[in-house]
Tab-separated table of N, CA and C in Angstrom:
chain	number	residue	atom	x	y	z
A	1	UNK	N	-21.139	17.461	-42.391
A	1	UNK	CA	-22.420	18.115	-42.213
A	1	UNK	C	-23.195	17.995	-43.524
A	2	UNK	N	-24.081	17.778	-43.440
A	2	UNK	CA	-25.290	17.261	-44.649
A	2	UNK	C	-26.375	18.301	-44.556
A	3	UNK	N	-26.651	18.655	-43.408
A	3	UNK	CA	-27.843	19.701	-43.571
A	3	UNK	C	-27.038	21.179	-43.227
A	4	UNK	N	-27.165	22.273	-43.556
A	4	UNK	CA	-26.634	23.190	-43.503
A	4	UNK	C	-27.591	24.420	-43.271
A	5	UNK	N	-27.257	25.719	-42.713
A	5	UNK	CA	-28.435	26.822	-42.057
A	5	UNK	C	-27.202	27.842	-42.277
A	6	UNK	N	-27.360	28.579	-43.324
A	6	UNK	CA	-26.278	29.261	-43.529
A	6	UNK	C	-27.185	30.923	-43.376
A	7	UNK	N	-26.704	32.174	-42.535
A	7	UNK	CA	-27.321	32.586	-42.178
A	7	UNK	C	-26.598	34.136	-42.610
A	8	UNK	N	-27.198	35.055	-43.098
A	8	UNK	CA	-26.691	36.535	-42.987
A	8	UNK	C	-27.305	37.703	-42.977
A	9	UNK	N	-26.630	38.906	-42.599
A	9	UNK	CA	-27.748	39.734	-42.577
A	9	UNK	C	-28.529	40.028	-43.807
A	10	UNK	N	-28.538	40.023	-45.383
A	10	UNK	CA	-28.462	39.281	-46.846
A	10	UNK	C	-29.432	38.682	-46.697
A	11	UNK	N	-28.968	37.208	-46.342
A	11	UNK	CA	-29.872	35.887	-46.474
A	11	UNK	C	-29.540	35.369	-47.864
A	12	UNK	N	-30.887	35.280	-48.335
A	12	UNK	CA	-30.864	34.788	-49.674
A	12	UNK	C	-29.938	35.982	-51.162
A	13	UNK	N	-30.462	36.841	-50.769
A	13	UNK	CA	-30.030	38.286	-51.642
A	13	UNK	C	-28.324	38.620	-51.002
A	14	UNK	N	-27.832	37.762	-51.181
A	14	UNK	CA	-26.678	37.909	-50.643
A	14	UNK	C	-25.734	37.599	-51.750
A	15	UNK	N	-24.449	38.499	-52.788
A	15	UNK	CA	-23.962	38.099	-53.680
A	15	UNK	C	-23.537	36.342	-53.649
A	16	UNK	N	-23.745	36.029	-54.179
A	16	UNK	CA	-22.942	34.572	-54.576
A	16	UNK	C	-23.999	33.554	-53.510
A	17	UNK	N	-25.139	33.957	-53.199
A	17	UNK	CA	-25.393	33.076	-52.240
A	17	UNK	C	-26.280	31.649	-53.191
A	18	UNK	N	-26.666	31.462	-54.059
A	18	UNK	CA	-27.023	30.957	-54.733
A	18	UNK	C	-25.881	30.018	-55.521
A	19	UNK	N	-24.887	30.653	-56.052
A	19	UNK	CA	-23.853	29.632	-56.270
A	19	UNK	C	-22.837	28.744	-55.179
A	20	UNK	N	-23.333	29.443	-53.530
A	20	UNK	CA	-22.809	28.526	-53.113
A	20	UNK	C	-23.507	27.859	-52.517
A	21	UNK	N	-24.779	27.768	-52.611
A	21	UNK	CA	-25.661	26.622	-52.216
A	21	UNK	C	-25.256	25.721	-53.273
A	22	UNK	N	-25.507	25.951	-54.562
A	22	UNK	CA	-24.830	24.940	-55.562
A	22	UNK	C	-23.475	24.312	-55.516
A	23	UNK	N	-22.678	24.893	-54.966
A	23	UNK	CA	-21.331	24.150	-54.452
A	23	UNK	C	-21.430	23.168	-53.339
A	24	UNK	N	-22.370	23.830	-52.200
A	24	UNK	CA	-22.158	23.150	-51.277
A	24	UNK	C	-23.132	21.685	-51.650
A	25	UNK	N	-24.047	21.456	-52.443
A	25	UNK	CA	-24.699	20.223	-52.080
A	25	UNK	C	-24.092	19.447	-53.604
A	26	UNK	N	-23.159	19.966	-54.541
A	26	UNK	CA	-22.249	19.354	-55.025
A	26	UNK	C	-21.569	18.592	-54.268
A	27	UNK	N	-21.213	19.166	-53.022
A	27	UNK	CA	-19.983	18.361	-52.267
A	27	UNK	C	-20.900	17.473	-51.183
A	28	UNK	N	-21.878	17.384	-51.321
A	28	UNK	CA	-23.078	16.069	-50.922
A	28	UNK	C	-24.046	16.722	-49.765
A	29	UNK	N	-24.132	17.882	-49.561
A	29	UNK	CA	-24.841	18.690	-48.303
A	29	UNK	C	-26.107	18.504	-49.120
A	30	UNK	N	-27.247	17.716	-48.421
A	30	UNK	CA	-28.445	17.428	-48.632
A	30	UNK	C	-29.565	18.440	-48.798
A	31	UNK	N	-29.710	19.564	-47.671
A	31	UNK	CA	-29.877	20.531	-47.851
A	31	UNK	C	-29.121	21.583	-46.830
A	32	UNK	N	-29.611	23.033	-47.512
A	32	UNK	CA	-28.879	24.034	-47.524
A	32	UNK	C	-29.971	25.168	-47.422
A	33	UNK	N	-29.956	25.676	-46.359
A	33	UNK	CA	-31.037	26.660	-46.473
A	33	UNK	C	-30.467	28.162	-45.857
A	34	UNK	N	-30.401	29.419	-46.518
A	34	UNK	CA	-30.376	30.824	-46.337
A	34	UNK	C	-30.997	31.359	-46.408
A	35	UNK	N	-30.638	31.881	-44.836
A	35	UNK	CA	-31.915	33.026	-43.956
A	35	UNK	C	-30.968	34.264	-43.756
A	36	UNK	N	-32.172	35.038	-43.598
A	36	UNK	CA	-31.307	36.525	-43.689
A	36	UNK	C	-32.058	36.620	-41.831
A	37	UNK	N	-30.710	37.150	-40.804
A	37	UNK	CA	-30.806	36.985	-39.902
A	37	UNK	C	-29.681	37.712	-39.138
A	38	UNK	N	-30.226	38.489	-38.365
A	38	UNK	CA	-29.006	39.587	-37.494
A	38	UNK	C	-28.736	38.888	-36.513
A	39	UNK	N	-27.403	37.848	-36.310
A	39	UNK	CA	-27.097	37.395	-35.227
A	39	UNK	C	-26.468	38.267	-34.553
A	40	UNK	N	-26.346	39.256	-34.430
A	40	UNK	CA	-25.578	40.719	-33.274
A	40	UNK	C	-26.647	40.753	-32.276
A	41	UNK	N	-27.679	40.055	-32.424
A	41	UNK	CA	-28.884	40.127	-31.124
A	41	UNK	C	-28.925	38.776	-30.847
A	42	UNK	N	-29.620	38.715	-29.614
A	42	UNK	CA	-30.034	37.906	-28.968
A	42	UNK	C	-31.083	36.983	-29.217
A	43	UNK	N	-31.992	38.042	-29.892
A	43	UNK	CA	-33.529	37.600	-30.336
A	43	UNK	C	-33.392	37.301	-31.502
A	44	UNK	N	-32.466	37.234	-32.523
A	44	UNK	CA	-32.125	37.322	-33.511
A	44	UNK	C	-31.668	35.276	-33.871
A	45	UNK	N	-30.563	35.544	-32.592
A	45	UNK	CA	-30.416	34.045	-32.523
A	45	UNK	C	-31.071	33.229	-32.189
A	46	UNK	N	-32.043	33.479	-31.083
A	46	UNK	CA	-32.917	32.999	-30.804
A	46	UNK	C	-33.641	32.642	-31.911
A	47	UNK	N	-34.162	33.382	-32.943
A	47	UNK	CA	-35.378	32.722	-33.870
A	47	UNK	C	-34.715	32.399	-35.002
A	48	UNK	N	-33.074	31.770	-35.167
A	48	UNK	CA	-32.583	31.347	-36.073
A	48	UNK	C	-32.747	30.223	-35.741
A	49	UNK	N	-32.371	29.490	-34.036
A	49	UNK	CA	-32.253	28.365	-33.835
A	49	UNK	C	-33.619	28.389	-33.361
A	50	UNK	N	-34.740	28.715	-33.164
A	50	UNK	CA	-35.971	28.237	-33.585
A	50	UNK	C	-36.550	27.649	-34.396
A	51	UNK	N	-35.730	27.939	-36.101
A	51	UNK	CA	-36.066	27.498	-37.114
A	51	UNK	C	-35.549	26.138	-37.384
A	52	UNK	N	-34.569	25.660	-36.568
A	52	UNK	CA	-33.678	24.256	-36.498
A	52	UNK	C	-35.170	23.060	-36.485
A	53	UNK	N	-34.968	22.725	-37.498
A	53	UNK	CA	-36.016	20.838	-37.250
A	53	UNK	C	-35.271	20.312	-36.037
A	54	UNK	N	-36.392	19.902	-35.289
A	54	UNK	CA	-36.156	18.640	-34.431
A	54	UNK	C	-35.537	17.993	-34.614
A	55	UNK	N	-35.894	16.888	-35.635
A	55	UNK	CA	-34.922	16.079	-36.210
A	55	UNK	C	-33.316	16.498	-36.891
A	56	UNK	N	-33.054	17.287	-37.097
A	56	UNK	CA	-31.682	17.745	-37.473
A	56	UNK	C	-31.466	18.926	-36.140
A	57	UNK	N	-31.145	18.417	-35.408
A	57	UNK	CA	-30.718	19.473	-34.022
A	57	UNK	C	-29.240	19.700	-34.378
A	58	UNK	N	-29.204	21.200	-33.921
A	58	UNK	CA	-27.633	21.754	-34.281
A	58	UNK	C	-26.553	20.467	-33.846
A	59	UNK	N	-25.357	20.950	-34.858
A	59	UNK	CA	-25.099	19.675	-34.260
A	59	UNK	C	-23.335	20.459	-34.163
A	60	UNK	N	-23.688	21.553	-35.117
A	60	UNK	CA	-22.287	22.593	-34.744
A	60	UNK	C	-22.499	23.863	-35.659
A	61	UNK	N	-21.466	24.711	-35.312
A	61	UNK	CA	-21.556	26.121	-35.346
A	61	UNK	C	-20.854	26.841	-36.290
A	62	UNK	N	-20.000	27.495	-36.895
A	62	UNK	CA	-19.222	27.981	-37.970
A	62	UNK	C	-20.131	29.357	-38.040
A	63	UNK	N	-19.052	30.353	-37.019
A	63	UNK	CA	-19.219	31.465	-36.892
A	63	UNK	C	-18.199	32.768	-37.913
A	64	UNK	N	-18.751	33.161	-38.982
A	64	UNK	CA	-17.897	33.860	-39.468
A	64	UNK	C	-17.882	35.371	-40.175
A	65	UNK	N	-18.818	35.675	-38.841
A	65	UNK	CA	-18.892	37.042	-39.016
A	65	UNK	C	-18.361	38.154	-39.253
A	66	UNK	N	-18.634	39.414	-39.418
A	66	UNK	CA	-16.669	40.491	-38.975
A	66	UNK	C	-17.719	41.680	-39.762
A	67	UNK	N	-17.170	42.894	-39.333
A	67	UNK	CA	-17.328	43.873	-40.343
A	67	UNK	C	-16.379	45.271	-39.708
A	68	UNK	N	-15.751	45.585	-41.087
A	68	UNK	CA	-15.106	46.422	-40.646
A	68	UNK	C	-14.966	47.805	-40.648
A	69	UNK	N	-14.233	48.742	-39.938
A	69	UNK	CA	-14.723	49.948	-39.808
A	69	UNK	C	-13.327	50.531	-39.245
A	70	UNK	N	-12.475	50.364	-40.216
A	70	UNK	CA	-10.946	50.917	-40.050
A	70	UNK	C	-10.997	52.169	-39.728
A	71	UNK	N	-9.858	52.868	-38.620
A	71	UNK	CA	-9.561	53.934	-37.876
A	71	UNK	C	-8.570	53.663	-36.843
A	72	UNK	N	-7.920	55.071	-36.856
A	72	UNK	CA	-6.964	54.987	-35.872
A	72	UNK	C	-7.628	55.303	-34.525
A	73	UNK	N	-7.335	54.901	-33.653
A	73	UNK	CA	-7.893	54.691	-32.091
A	73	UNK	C	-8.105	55.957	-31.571
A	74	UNK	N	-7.478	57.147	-32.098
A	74	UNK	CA	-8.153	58.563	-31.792
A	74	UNK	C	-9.608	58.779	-32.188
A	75	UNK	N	-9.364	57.890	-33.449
A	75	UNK	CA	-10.402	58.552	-34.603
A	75	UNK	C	-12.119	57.367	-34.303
A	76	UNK	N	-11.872	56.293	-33.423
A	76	UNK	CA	-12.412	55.501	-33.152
A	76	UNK	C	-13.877	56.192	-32.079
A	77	UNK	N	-15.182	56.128	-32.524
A	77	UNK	CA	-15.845	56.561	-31.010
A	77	UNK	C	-16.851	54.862	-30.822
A	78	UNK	N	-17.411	55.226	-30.292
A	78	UNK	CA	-18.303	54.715	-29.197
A	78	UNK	C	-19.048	53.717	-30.352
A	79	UNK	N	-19.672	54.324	-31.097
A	79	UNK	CA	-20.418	53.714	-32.457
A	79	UNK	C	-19.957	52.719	-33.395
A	80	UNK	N	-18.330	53.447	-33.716
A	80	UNK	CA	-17.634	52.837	-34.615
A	80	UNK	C	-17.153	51.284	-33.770
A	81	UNK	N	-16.556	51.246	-32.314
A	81	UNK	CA	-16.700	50.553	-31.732
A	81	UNK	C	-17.384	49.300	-31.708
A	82	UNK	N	-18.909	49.807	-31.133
A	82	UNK	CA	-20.137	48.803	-31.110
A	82	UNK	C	-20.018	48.557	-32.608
A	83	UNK	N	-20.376	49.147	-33.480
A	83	UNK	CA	-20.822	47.757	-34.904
A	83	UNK	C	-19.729	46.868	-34.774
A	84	UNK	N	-18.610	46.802	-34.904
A	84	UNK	CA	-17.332	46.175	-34.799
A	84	UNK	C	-17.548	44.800	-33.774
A	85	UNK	N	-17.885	45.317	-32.500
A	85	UNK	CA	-18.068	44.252	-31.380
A	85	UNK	C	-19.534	43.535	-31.584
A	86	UNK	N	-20.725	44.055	-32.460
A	86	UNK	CA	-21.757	43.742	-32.419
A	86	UNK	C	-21.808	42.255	-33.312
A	87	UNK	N	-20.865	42.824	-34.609
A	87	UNK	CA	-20.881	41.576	-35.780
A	87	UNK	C	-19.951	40.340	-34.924
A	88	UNK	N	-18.923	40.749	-34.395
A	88	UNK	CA	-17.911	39.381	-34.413
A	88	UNK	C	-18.401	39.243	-32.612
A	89	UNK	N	-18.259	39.718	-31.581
A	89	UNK	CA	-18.073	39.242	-30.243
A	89	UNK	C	-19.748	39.092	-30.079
A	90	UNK	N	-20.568	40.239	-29.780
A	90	UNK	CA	-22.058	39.833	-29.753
A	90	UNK	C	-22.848	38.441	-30.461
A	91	UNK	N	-22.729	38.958	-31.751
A	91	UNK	CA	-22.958	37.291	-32.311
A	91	UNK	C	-22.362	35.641	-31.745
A	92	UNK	N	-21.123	35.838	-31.440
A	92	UNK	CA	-20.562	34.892	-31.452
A	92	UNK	C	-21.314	34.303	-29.686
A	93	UNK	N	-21.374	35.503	-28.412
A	93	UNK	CA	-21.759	35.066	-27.308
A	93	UNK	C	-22.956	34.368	-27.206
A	94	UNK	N	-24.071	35.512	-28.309
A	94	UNK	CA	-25.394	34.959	-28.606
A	94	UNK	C	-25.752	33.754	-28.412
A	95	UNK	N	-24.957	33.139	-29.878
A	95	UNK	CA	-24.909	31.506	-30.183
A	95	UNK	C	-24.354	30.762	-28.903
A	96	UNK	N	-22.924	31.055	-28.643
A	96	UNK	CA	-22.598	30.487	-27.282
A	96	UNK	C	-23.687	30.283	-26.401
A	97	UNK	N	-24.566	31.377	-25.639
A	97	UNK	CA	-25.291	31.573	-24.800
A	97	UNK	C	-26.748	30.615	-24.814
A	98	UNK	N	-27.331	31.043	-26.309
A	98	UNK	CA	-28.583	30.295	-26.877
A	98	UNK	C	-28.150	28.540	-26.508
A	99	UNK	N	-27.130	27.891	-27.594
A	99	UNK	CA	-26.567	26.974	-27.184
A	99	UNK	C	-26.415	26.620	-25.806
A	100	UNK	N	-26.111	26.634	-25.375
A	100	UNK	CA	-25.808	26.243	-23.641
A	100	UNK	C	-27.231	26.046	-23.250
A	101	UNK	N	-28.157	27.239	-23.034
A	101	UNK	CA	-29.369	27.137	-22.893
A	101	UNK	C	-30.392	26.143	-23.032
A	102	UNK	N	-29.966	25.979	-24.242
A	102	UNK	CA	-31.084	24.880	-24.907
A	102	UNK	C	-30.505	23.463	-24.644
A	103	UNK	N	-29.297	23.423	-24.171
A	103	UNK	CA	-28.775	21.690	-23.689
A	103	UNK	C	-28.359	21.216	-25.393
A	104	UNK	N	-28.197	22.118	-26.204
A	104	UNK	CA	-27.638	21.639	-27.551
A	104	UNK	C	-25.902	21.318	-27.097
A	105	UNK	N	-26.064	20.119	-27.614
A	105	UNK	CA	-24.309	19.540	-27.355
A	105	UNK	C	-23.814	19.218	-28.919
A	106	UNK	N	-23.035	20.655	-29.246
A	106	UNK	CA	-22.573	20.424	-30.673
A	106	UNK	C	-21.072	19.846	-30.698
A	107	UNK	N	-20.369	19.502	-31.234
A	107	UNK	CA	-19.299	18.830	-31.391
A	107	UNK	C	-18.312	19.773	-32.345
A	108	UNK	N	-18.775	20.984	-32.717
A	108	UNK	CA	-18.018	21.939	-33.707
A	108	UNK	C	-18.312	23.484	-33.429
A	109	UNK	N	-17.466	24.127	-33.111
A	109	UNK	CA	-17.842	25.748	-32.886
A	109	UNK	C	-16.825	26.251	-32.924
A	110	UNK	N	-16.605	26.391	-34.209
A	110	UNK	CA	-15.422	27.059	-34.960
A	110	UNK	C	-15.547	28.387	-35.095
A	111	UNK	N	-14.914	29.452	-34.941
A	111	UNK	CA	-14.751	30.920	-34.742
A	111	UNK	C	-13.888	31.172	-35.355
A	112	UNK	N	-13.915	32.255	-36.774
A	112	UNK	CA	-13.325	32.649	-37.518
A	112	UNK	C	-12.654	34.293	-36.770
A	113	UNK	N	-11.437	34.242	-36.316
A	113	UNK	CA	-11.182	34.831	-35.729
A	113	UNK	C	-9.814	35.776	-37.255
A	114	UNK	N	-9.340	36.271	-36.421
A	114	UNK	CA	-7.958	37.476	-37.404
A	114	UNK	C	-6.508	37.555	-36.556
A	115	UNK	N	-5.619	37.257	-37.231
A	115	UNK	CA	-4.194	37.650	-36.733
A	115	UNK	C	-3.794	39.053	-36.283
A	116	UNK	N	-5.171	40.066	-36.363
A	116	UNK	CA	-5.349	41.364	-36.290
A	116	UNK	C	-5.376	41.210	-34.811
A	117	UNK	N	-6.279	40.402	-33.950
A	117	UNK	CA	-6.153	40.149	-32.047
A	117	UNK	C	-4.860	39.636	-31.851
A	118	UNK	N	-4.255	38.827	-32.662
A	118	UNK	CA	-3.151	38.148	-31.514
A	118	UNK	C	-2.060	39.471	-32.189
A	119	UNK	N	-1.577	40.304	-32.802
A	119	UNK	CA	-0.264	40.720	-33.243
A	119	UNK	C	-0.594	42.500	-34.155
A	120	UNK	N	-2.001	42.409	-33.448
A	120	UNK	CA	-2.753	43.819	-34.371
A	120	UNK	C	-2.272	44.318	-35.571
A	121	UNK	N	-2.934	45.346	-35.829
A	121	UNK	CA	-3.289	46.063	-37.483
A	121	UNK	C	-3.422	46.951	-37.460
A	122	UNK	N	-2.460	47.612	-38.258
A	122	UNK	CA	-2.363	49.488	-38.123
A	122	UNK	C	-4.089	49.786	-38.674
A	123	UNK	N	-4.805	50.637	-37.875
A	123	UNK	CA	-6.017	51.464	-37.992
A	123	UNK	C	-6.994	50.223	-37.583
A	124	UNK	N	-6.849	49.342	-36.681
A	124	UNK	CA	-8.013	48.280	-36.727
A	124	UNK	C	-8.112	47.653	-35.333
A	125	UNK	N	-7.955	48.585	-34.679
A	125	UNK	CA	-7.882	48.326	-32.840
A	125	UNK	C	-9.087	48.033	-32.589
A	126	UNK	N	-10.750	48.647	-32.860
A	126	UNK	CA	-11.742	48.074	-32.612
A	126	UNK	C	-11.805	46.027	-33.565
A	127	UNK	N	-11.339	45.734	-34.272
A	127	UNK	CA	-11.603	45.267	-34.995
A	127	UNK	C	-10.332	43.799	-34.390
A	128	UNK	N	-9.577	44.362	-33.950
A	128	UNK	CA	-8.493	43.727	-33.558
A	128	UNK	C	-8.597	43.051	-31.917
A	129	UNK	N	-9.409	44.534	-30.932
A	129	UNK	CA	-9.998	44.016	-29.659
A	129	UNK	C	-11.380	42.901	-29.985
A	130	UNK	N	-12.007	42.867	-30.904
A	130	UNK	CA	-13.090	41.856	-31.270
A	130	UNK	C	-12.725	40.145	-31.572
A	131	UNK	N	-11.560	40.080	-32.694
A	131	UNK	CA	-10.950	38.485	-32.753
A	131	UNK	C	-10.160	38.565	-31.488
A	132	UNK	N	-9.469	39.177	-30.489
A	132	UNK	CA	-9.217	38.640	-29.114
A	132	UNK	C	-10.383	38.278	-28.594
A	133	UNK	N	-11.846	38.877	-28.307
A	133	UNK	CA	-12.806	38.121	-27.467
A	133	UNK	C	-13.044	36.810	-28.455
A	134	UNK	N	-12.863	36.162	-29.500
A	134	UNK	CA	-13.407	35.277	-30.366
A	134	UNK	C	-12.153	34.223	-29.650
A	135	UNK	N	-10.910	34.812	-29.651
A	135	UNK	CA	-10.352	33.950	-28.894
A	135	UNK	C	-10.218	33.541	-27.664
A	136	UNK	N	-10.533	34.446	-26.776
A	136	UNK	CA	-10.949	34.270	-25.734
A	136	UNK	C	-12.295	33.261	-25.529
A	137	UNK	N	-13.204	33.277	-26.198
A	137	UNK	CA	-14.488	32.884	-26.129
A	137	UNK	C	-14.055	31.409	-26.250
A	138	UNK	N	-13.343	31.228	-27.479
A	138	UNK	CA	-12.614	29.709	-27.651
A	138	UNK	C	-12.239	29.139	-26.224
A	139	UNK	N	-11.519	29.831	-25.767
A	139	UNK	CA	-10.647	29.196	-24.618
A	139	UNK	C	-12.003	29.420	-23.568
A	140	UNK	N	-12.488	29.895	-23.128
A	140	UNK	CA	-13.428	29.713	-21.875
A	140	UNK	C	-14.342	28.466	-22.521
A	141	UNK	N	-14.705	28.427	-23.472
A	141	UNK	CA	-16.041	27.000	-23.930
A	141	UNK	C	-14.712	25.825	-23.940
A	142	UNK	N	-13.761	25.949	-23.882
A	142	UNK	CA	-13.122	24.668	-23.812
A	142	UNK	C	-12.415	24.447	-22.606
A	143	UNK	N	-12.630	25.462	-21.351
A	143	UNK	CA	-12.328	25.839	-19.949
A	143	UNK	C	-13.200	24.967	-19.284
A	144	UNK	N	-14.754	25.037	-20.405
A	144	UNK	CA	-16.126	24.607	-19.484
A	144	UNK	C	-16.754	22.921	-20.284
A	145	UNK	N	-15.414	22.361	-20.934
A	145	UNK	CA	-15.847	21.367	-21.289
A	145	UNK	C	-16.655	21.335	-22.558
A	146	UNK	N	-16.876	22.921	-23.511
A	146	UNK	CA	-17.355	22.724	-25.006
A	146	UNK	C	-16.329	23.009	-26.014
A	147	UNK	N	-16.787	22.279	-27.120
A	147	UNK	CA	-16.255	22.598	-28.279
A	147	UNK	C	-15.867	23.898	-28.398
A	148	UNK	N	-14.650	24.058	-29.066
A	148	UNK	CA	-14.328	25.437	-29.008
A	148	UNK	C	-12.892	25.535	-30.304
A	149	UNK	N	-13.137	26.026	-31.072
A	149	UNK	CA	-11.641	26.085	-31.888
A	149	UNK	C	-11.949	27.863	-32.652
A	150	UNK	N	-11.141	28.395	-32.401
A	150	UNK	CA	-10.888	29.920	-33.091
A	150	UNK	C	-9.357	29.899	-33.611
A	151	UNK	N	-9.937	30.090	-35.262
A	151	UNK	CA	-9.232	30.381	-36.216
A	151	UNK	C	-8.315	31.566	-36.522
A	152	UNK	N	-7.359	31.866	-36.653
A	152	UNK	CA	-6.332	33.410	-36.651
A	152	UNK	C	-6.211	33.214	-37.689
A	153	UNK	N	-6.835	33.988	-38.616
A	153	UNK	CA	-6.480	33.877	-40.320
A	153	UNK	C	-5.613	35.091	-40.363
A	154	UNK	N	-4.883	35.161	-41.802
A	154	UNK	CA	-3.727	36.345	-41.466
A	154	UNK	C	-4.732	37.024	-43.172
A	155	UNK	N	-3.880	37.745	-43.339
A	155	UNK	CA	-4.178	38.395	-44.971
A	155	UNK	C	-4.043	37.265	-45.810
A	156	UNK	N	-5.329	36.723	-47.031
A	156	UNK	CA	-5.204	35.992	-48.109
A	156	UNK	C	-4.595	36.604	-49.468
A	157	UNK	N	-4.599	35.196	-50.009
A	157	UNK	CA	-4.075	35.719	-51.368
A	157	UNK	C	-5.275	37.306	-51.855
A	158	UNK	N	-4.499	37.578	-52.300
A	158	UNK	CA	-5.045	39.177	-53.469
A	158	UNK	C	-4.540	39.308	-54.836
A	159	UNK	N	-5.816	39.172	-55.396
A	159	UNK	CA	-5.854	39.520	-56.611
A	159	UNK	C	-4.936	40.961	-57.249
A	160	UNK	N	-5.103	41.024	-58.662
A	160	UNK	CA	-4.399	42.228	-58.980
A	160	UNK	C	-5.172	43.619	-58.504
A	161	UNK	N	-6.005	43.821	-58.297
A	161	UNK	CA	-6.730	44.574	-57.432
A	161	UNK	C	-6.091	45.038	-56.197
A	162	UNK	N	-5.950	44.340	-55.637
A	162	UNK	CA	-5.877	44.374	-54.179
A	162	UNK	C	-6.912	43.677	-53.154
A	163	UNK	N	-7.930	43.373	-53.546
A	163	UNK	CA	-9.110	42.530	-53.352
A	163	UNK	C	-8.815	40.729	-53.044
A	164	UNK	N	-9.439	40.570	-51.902
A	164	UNK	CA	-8.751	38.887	-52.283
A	164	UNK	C	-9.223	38.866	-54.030
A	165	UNK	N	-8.974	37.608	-54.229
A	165	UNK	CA	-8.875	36.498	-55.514
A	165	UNK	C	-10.589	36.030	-55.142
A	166	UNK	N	-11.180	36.122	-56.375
A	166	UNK	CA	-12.329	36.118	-56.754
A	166	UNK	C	-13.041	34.755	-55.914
A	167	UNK	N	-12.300	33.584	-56.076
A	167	UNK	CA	-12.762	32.361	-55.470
A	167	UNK	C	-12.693	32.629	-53.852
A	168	UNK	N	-12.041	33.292	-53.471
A	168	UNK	CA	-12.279	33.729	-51.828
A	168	UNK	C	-13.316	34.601	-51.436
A	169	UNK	N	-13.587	35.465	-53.013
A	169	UNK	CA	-15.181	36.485	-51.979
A	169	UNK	C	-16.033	35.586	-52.099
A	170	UNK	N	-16.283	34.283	-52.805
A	170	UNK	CA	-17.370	33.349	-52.759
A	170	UNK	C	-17.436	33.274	-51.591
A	171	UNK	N	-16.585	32.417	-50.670
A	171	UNK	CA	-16.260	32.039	-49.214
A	171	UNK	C	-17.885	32.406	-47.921
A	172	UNK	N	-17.989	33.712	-48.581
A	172	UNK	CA	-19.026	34.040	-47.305
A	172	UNK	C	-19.940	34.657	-47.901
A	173	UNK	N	-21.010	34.154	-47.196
A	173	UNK	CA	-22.048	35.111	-48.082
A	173	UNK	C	-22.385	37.133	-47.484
A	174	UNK	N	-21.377	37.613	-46.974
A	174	UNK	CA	-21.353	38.596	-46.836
A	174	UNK	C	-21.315	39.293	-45.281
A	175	UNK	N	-21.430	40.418	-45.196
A	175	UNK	CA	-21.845	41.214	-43.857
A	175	UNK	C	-22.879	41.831	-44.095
């Protein structure tokens, strides 16, 4: 990928988002552009992939949303819930949905999913029912003939902190 649309609720004002535009067109990405953009909506996605040039039509996806909101499933309501499902499953259908729509045939729609859905996480049942729909979502777009790959990442390296390792909070430009 050479042109890149890297997108958060942030955008530009997003820690590290500036050094990793500089990484990424080190590694030959032509351009690189960050928009600050609530993909948990509909309309949201909609006027992200509005902003797509003609000439560079999506050509794939790298979904890697999440935000979390640890609790034990007593302690869990209705609210805590929705933000949880809004960042990782809402977003992710959005794009699915928009995509399809528009007859965009991408070749990549990678879903950063958690080992928290397939084998759960003490206090993270909303968070844990969310990477199951990411995997699920995988398997139905590749049920219907699209690209589809969802990722089960487990816990990364951690710093002495307890915090990943500094070169991993680069990774994303945030929630």
């Amino acid at each position: 990928m050479r042109s890149l649309v890297l997108a958060s609720r942030r955008g530009p004002d997003a820690a590290g988002a500036g050094e990793l535009v500089g990484e990424l067109k080190e590694l030959g990405a032509r351009a690189v552009k960050v928009v600050a953009c609530d993909v948990s909506t509909r309309a949201g996605v909609a006027a992200l992939l509005d902003e797509v040039p003609q000439d560079h039509p999506v050509s794939g996806v790298v979904h890697a949303a999440g935000v979390l909101d640890d609790g034990v499933i007593s302690a869990l309501t209705p609210a805590r819930v929705d933000v949880v499902l809004a960042a990782k499953t809402d977003s992710a259908w959005w794009l699915h949905e928009a995509l399809r729509e528009r007859g965009a045939e991408v070749g990549l729609f990678v879903l950063f999913s958690s080992l928290a859905g397939v084998i759960g996480s003490p206090g993270q049942g909303n968070y844990a029912a969310a990477n199951s729909f990411l995997d699920a979502l995988a398997e139905y777009r590749q049920a219907e003939g699209l690209a589809a790959t969802s990722i089960a990442w487990g816990r990364g390296p951690r710093g002495g902190d307890g915090r990943p390792a500094r070169r991993d909070r680069h990774r994303a430009l945030g929630s």
